[in-house]
mmCIF file of N, CA and C in Angstrom:
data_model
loop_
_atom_site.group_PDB
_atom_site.id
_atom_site.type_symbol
_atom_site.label_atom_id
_atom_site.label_comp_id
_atom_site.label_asym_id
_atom_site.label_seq_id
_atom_site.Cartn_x
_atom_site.Cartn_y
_atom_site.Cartn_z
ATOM 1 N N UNK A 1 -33.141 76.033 330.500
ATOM 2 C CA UNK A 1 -32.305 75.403 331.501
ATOM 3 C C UNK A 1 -30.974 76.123 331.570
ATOM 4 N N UNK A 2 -30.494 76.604 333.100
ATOM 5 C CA UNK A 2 -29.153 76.914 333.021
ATOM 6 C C UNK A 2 -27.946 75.829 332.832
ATOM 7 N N UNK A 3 -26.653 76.425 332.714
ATOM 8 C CA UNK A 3 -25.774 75.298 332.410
ATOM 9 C C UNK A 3 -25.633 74.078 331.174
ATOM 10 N N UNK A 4 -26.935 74.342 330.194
ATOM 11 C CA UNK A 4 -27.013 73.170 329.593
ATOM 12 C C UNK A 4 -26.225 74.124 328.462
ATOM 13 N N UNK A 5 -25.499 73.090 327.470
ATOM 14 C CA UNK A 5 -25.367 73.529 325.840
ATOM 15 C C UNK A 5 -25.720 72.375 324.851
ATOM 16 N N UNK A 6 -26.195 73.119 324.136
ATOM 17 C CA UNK A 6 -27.217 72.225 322.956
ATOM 18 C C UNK A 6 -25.622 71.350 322.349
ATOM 19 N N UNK A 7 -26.150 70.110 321.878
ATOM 20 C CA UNK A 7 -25.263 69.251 321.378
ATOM 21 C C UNK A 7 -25.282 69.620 320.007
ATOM 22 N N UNK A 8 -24.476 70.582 319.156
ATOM 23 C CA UNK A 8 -24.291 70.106 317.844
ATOM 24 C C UNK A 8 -22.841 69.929 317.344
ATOM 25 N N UNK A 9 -23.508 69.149 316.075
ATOM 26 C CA UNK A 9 -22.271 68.741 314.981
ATOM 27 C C UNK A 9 -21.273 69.575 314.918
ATOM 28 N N UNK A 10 -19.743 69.212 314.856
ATOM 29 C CA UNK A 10 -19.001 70.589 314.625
ATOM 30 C C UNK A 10 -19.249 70.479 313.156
ATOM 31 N N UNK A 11 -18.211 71.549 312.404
ATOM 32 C CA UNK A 11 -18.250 72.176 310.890
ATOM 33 C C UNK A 11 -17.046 71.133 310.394
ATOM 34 N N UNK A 12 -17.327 70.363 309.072
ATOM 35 C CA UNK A 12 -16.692 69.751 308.553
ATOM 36 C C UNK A 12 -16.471 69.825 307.166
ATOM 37 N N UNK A 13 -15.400 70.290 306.974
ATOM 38 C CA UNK A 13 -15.180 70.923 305.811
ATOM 39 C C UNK A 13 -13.921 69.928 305.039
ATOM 40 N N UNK A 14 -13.779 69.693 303.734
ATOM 41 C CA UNK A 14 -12.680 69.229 303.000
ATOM 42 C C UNK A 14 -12.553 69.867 302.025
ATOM 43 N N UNK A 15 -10.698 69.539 301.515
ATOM 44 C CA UNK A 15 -10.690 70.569 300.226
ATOM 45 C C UNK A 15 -10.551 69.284 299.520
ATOM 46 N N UNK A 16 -11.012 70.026 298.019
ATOM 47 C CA UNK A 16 -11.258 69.162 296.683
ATOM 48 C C UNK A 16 -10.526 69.809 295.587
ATOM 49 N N UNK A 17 -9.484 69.501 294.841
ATOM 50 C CA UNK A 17 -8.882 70.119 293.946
ATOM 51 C C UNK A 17 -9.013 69.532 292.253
ATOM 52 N N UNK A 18 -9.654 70.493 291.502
ATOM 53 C CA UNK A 18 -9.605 69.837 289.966
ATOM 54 C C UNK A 18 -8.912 71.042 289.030
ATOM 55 N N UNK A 19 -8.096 70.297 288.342
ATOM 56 C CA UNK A 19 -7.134 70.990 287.512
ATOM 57 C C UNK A 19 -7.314 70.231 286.036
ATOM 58 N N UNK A 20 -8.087 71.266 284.966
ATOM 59 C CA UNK A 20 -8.269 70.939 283.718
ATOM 60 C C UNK A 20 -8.048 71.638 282.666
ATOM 61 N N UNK A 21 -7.440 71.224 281.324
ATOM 62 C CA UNK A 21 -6.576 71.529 280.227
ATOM 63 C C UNK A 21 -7.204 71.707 279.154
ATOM 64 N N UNK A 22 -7.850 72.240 278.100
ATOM 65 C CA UNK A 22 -8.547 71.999 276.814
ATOM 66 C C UNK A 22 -7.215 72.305 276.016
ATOM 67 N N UNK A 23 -7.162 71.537 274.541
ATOM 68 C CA UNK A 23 -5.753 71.834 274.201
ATOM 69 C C UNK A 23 -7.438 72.669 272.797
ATOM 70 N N UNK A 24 -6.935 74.174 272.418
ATOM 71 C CA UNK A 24 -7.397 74.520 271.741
ATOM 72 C C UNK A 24 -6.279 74.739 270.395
ATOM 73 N N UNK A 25 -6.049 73.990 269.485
ATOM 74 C CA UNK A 25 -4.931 74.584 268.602
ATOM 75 C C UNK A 25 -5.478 75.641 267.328
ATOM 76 N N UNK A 26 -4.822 76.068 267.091
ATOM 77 C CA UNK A 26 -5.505 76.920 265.633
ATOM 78 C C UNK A 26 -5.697 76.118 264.402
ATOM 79 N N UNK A 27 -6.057 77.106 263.632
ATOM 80 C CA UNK A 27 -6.339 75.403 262.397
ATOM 81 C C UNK A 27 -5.516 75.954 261.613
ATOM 82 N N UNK A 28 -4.905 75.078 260.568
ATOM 83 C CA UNK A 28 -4.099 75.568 259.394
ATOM 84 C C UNK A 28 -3.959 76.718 258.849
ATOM 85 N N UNK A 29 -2.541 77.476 258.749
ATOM 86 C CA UNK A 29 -3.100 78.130 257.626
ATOM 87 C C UNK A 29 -3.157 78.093 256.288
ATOM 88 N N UNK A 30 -3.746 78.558 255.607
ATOM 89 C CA UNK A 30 -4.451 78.373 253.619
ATOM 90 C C UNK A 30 -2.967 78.600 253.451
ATOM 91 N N UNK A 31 -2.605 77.623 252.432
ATOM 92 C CA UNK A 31 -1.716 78.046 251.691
ATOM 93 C C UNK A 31 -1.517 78.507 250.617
ATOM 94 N N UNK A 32 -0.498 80.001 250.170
ATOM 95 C CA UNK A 32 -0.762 80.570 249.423
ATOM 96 C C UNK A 32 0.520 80.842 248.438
ATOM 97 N N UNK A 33 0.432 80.145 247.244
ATOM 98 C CA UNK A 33 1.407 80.245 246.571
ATOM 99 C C UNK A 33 2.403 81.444 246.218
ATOM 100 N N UNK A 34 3.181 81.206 246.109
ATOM 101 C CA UNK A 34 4.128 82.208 245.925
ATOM 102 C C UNK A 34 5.220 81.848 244.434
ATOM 103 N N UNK A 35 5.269 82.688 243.672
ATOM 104 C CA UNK A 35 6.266 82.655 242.222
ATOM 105 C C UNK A 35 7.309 82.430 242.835
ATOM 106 N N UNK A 36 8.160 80.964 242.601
ATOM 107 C CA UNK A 36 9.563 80.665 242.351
ATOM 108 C C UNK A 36 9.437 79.698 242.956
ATOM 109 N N UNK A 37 8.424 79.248 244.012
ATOM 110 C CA UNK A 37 8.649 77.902 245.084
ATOM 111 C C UNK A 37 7.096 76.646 244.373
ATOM 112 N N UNK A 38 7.370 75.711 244.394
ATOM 113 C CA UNK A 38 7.222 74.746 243.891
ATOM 114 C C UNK A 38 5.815 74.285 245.448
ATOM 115 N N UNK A 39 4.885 74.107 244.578
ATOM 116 C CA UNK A 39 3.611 73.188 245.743
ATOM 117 C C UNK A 39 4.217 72.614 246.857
ATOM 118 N N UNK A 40 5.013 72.052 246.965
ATOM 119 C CA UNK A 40 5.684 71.154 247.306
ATOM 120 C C UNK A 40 6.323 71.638 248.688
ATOM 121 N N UNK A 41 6.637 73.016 248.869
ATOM 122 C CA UNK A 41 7.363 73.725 249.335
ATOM 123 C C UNK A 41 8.972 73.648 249.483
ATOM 124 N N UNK A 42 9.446 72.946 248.286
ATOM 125 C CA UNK A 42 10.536 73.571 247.652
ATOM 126 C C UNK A 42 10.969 74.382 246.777
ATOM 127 N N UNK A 43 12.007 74.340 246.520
ATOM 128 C CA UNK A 43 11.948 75.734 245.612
ATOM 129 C C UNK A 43 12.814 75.452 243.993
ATOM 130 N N UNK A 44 12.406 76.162 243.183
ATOM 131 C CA UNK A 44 13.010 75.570 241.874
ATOM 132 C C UNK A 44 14.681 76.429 241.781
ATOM 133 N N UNK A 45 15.848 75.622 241.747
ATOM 134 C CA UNK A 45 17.322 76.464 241.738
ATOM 135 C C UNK A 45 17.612 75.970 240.187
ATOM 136 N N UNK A 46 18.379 76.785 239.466
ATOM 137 C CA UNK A 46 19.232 76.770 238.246
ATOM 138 C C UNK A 46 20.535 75.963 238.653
ATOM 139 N N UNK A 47 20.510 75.313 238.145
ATOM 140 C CA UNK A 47 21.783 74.173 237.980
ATOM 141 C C UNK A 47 22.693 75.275 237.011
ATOM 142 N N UNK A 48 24.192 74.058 236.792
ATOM 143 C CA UNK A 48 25.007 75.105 236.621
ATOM 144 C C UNK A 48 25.059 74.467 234.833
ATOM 145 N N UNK A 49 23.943 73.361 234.820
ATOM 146 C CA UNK A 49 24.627 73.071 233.194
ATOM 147 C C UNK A 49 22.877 73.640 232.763
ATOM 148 N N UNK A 50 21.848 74.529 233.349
ATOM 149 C CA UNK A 50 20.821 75.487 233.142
ATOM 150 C C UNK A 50 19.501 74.408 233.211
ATOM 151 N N UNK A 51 19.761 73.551 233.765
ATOM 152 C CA UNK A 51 18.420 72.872 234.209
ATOM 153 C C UNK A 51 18.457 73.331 235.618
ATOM 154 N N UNK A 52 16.525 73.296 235.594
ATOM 155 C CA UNK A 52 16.029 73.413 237.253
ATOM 156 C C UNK A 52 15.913 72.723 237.685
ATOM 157 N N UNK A 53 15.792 72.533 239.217
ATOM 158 C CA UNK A 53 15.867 71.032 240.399
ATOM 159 C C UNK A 53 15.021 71.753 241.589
ATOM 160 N N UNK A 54 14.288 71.002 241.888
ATOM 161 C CA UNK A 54 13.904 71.134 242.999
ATOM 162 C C UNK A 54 13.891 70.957 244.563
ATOM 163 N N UNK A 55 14.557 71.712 245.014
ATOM 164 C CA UNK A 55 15.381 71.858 246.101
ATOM 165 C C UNK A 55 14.338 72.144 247.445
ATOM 166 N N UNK A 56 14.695 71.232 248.319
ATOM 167 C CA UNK A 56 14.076 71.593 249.523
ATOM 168 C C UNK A 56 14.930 72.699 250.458
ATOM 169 N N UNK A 57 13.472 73.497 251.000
ATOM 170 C CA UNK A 57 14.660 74.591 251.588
ATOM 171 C C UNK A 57 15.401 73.494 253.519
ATOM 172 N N UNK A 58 16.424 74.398 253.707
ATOM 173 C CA UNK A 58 16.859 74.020 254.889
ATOM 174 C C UNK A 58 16.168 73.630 256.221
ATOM 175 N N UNK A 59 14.872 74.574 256.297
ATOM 176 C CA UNK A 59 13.969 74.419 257.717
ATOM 177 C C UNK A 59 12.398 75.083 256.823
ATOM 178 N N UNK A 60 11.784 73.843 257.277
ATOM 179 C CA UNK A 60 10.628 73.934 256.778
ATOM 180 C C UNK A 60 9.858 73.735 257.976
ATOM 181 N N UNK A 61 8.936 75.110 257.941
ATOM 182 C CA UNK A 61 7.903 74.279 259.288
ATOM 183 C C UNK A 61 6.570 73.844 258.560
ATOM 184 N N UNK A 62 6.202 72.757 259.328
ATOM 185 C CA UNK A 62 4.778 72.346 258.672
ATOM 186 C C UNK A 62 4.045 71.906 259.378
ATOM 187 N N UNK A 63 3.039 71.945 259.179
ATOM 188 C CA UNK A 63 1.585 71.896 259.894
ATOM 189 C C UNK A 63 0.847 70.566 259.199
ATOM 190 N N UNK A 64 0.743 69.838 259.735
ATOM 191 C CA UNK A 64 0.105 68.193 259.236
ATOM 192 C C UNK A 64 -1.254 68.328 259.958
ATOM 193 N N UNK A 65 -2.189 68.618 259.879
ATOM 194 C CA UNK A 65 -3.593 68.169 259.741
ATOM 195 C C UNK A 65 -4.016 66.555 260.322
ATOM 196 N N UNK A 66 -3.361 65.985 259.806
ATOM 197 C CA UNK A 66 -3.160 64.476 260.172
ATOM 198 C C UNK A 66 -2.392 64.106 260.918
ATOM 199 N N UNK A 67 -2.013 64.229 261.727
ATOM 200 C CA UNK A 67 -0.987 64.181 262.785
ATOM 201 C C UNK A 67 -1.540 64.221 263.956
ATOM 202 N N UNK A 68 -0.362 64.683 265.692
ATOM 203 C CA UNK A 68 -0.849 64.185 266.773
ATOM 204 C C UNK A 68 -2.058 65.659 267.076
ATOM 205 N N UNK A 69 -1.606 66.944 266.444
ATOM 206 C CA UNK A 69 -2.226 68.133 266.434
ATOM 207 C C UNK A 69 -4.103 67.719 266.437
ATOM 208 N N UNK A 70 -3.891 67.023 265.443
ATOM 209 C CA UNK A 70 -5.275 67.021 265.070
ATOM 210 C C UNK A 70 -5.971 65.871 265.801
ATOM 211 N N UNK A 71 -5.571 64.743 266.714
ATOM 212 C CA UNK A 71 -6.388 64.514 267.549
ATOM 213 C C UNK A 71 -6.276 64.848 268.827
ATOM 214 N N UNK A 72 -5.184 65.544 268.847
ATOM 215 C CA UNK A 72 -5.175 66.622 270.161
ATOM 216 C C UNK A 72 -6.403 67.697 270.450
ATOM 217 N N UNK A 73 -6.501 68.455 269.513
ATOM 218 C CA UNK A 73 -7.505 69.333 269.336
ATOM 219 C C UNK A 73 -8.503 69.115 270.029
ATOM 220 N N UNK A 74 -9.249 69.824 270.934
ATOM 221 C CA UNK A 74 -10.666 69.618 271.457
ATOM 222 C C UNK A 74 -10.302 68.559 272.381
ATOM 223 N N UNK A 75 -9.873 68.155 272.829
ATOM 224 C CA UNK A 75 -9.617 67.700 274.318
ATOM 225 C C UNK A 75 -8.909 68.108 275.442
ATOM 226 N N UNK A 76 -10.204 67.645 276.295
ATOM 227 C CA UNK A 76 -9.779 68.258 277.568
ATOM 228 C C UNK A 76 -9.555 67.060 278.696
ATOM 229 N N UNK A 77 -8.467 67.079 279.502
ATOM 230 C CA UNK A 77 -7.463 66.326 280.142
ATOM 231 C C UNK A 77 -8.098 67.078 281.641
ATOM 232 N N UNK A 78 -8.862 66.529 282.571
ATOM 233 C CA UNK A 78 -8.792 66.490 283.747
ATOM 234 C C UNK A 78 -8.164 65.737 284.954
ATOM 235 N N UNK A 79 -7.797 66.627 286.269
ATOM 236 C CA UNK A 79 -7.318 65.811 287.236
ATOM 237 C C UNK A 79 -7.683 66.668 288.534
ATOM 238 N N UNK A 80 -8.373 65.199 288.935
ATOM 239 C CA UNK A 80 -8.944 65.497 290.236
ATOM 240 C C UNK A 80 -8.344 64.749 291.803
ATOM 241 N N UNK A 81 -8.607 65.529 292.706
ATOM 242 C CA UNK A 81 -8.537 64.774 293.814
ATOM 243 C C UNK A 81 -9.380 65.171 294.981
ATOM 244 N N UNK A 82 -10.546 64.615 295.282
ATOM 245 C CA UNK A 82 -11.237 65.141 296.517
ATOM 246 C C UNK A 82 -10.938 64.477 297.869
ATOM 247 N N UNK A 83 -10.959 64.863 298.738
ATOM 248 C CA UNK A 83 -11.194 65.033 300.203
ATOM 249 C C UNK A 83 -9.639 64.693 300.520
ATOM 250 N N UNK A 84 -8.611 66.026 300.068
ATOM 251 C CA UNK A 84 -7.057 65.984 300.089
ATOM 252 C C UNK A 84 -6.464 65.434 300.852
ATOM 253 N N UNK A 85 -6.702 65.823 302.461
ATOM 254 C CA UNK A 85 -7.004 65.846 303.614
ATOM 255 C C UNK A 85 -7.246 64.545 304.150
ATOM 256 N N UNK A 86 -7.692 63.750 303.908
ATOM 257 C CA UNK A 86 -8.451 62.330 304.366
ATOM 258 C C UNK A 86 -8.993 62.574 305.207
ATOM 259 N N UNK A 87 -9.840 63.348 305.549
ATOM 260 C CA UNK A 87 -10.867 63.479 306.546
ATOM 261 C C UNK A 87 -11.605 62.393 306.915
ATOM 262 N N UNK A 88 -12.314 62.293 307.686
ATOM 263 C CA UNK A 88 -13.370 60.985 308.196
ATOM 264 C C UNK A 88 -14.173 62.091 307.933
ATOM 265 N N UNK A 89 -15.535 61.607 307.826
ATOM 266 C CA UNK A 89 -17.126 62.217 308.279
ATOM 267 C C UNK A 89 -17.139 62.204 309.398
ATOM 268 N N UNK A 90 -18.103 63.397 310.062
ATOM 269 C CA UNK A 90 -18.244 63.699 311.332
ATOM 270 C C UNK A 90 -19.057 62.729 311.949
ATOM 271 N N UNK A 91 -19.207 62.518 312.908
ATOM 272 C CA UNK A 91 -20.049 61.304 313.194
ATOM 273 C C UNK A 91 -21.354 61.997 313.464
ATOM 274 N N UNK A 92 -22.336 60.943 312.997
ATOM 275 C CA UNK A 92 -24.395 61.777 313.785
ATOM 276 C C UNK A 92 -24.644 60.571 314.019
ATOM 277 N N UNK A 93 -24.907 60.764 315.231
ATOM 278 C CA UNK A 93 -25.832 59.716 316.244
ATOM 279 C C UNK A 93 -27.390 59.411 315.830
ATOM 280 N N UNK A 94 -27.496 59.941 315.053
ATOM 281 C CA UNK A 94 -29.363 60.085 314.454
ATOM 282 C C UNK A 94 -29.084 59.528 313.334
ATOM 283 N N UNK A 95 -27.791 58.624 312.196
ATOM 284 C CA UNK A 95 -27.971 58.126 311.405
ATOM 285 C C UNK A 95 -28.087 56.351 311.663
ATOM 286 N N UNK A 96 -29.276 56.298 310.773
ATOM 287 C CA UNK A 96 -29.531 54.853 310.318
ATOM 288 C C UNK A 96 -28.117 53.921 310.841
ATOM 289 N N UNK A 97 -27.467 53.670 310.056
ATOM 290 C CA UNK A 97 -27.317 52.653 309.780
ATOM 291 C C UNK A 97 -24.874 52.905 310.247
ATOM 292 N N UNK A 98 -25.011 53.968 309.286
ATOM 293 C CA UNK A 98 -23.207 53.990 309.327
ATOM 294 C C UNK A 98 -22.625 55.090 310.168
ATOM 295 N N UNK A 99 -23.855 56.208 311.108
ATOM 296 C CA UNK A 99 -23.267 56.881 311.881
ATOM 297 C C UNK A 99 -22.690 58.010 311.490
ATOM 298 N N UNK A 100 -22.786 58.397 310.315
ATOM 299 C CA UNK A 100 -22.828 59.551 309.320
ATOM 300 C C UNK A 100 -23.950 60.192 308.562
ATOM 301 N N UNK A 101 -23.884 61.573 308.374
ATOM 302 C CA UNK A 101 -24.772 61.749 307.190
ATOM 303 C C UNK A 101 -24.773 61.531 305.679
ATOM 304 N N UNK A 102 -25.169 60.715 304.826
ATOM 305 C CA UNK A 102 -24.553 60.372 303.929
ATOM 306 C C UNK A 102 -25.247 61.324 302.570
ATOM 307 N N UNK A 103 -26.231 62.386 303.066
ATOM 308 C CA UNK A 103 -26.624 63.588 302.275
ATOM 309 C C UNK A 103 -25.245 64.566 302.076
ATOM 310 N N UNK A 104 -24.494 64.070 303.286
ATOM 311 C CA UNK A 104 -23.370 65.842 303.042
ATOM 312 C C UNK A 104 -22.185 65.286 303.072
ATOM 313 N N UNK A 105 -21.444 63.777 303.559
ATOM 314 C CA UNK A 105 -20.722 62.818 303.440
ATOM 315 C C UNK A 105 -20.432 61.771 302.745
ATOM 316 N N UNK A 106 -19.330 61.684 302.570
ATOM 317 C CA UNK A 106 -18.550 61.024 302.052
ATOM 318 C C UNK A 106 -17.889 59.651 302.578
ATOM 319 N N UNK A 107 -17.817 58.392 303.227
ATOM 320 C CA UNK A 107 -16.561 57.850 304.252
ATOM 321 C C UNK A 107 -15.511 57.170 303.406
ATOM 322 N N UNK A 108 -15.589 57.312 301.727
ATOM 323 C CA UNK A 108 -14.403 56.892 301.051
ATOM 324 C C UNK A 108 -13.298 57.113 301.375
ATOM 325 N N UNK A 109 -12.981 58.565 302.109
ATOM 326 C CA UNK A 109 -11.641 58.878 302.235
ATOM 327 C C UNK A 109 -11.381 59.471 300.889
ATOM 328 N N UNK A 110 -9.998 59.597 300.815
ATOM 329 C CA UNK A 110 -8.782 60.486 299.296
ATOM 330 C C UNK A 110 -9.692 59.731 298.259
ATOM 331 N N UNK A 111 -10.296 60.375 297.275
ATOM 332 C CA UNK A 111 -9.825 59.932 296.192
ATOM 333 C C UNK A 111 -9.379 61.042 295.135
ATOM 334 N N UNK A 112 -8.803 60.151 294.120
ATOM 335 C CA UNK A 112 -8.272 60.661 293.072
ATOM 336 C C UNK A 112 -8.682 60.501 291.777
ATOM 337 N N UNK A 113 -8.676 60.965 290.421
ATOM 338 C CA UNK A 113 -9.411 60.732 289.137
ATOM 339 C C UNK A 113 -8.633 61.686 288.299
ATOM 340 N N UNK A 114 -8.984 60.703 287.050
ATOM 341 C CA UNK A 114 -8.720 61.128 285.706
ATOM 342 C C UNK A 114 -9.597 61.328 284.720
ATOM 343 N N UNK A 115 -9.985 62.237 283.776
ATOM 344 C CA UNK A 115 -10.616 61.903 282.943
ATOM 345 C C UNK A 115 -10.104 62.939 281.754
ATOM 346 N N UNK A 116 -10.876 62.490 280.446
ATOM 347 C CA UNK A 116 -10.086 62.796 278.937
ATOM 348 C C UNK A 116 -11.545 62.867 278.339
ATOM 349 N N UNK A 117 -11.634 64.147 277.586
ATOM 350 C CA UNK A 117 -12.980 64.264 277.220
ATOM 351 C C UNK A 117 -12.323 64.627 275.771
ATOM 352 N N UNK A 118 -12.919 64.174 274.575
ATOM 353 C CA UNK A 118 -12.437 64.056 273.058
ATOM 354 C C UNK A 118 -14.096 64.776 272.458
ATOM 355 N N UNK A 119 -14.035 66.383 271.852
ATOM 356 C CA UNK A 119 -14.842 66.526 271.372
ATOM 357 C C UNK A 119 -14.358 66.433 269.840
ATOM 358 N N UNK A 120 -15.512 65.789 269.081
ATOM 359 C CA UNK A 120 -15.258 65.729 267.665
ATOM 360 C C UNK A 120 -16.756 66.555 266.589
#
């Protein structure tokens, strides 16, 4: 037939954005003694009447195992948001019931999500 054009669907496209974190930390390191400093990680000083004391040094860094490190570790912190845009679904006249295809559609509109995945 001249003049005719076939009826189709236009192209309906949305953007979907997910942004996710694994916190990977390193693990301890072994600690390895050293002559003059005390387990403890202070250090043994000579007093002035010749006894030793055990003195903490000024800045100590330390690594706690038990702490927020260690249930930090191995989790991963997602954040999502699909259909940015708020798009509607395109409309199809050939669906059942809501006038959409609901194989390739969506009619929620924005949403948004969180999720926290804890591997142990």
């Amino acid at each position: 037939c001249q003049g005719t054009t076939d009826r189709k669907v236009r192209e309906w496209v949305t953007l979907d954005l997910i942004l996710n974190y694994t916190f990977n930390l390193p693990p301890p390191a072994a600690q390895n003694e050293v002559a003059g400093y005390a387990k403890d990680g202070g250090k043994n000083v000579k007093m002035k009447d010749g006894k030793e004391k055990n003195v903490m040094p000024v800045s100590t860094a330390e690594y706690n195992p038990c702490g927020w490190r260690a249930w930090l570790n191995n989790t991963t912190i997602t954040l999502g948001l699909d259909n940015v845009f708020d798009e509607q679904p395109p409309f199809v006249a050939a669906a059942f019931e809501n006038g959409f295809d609901e194989s390739t559609a969506n009619p929620k509109g924005r949403l948004w999500y969180l999720a926290i995945k804890k591997r142990f």
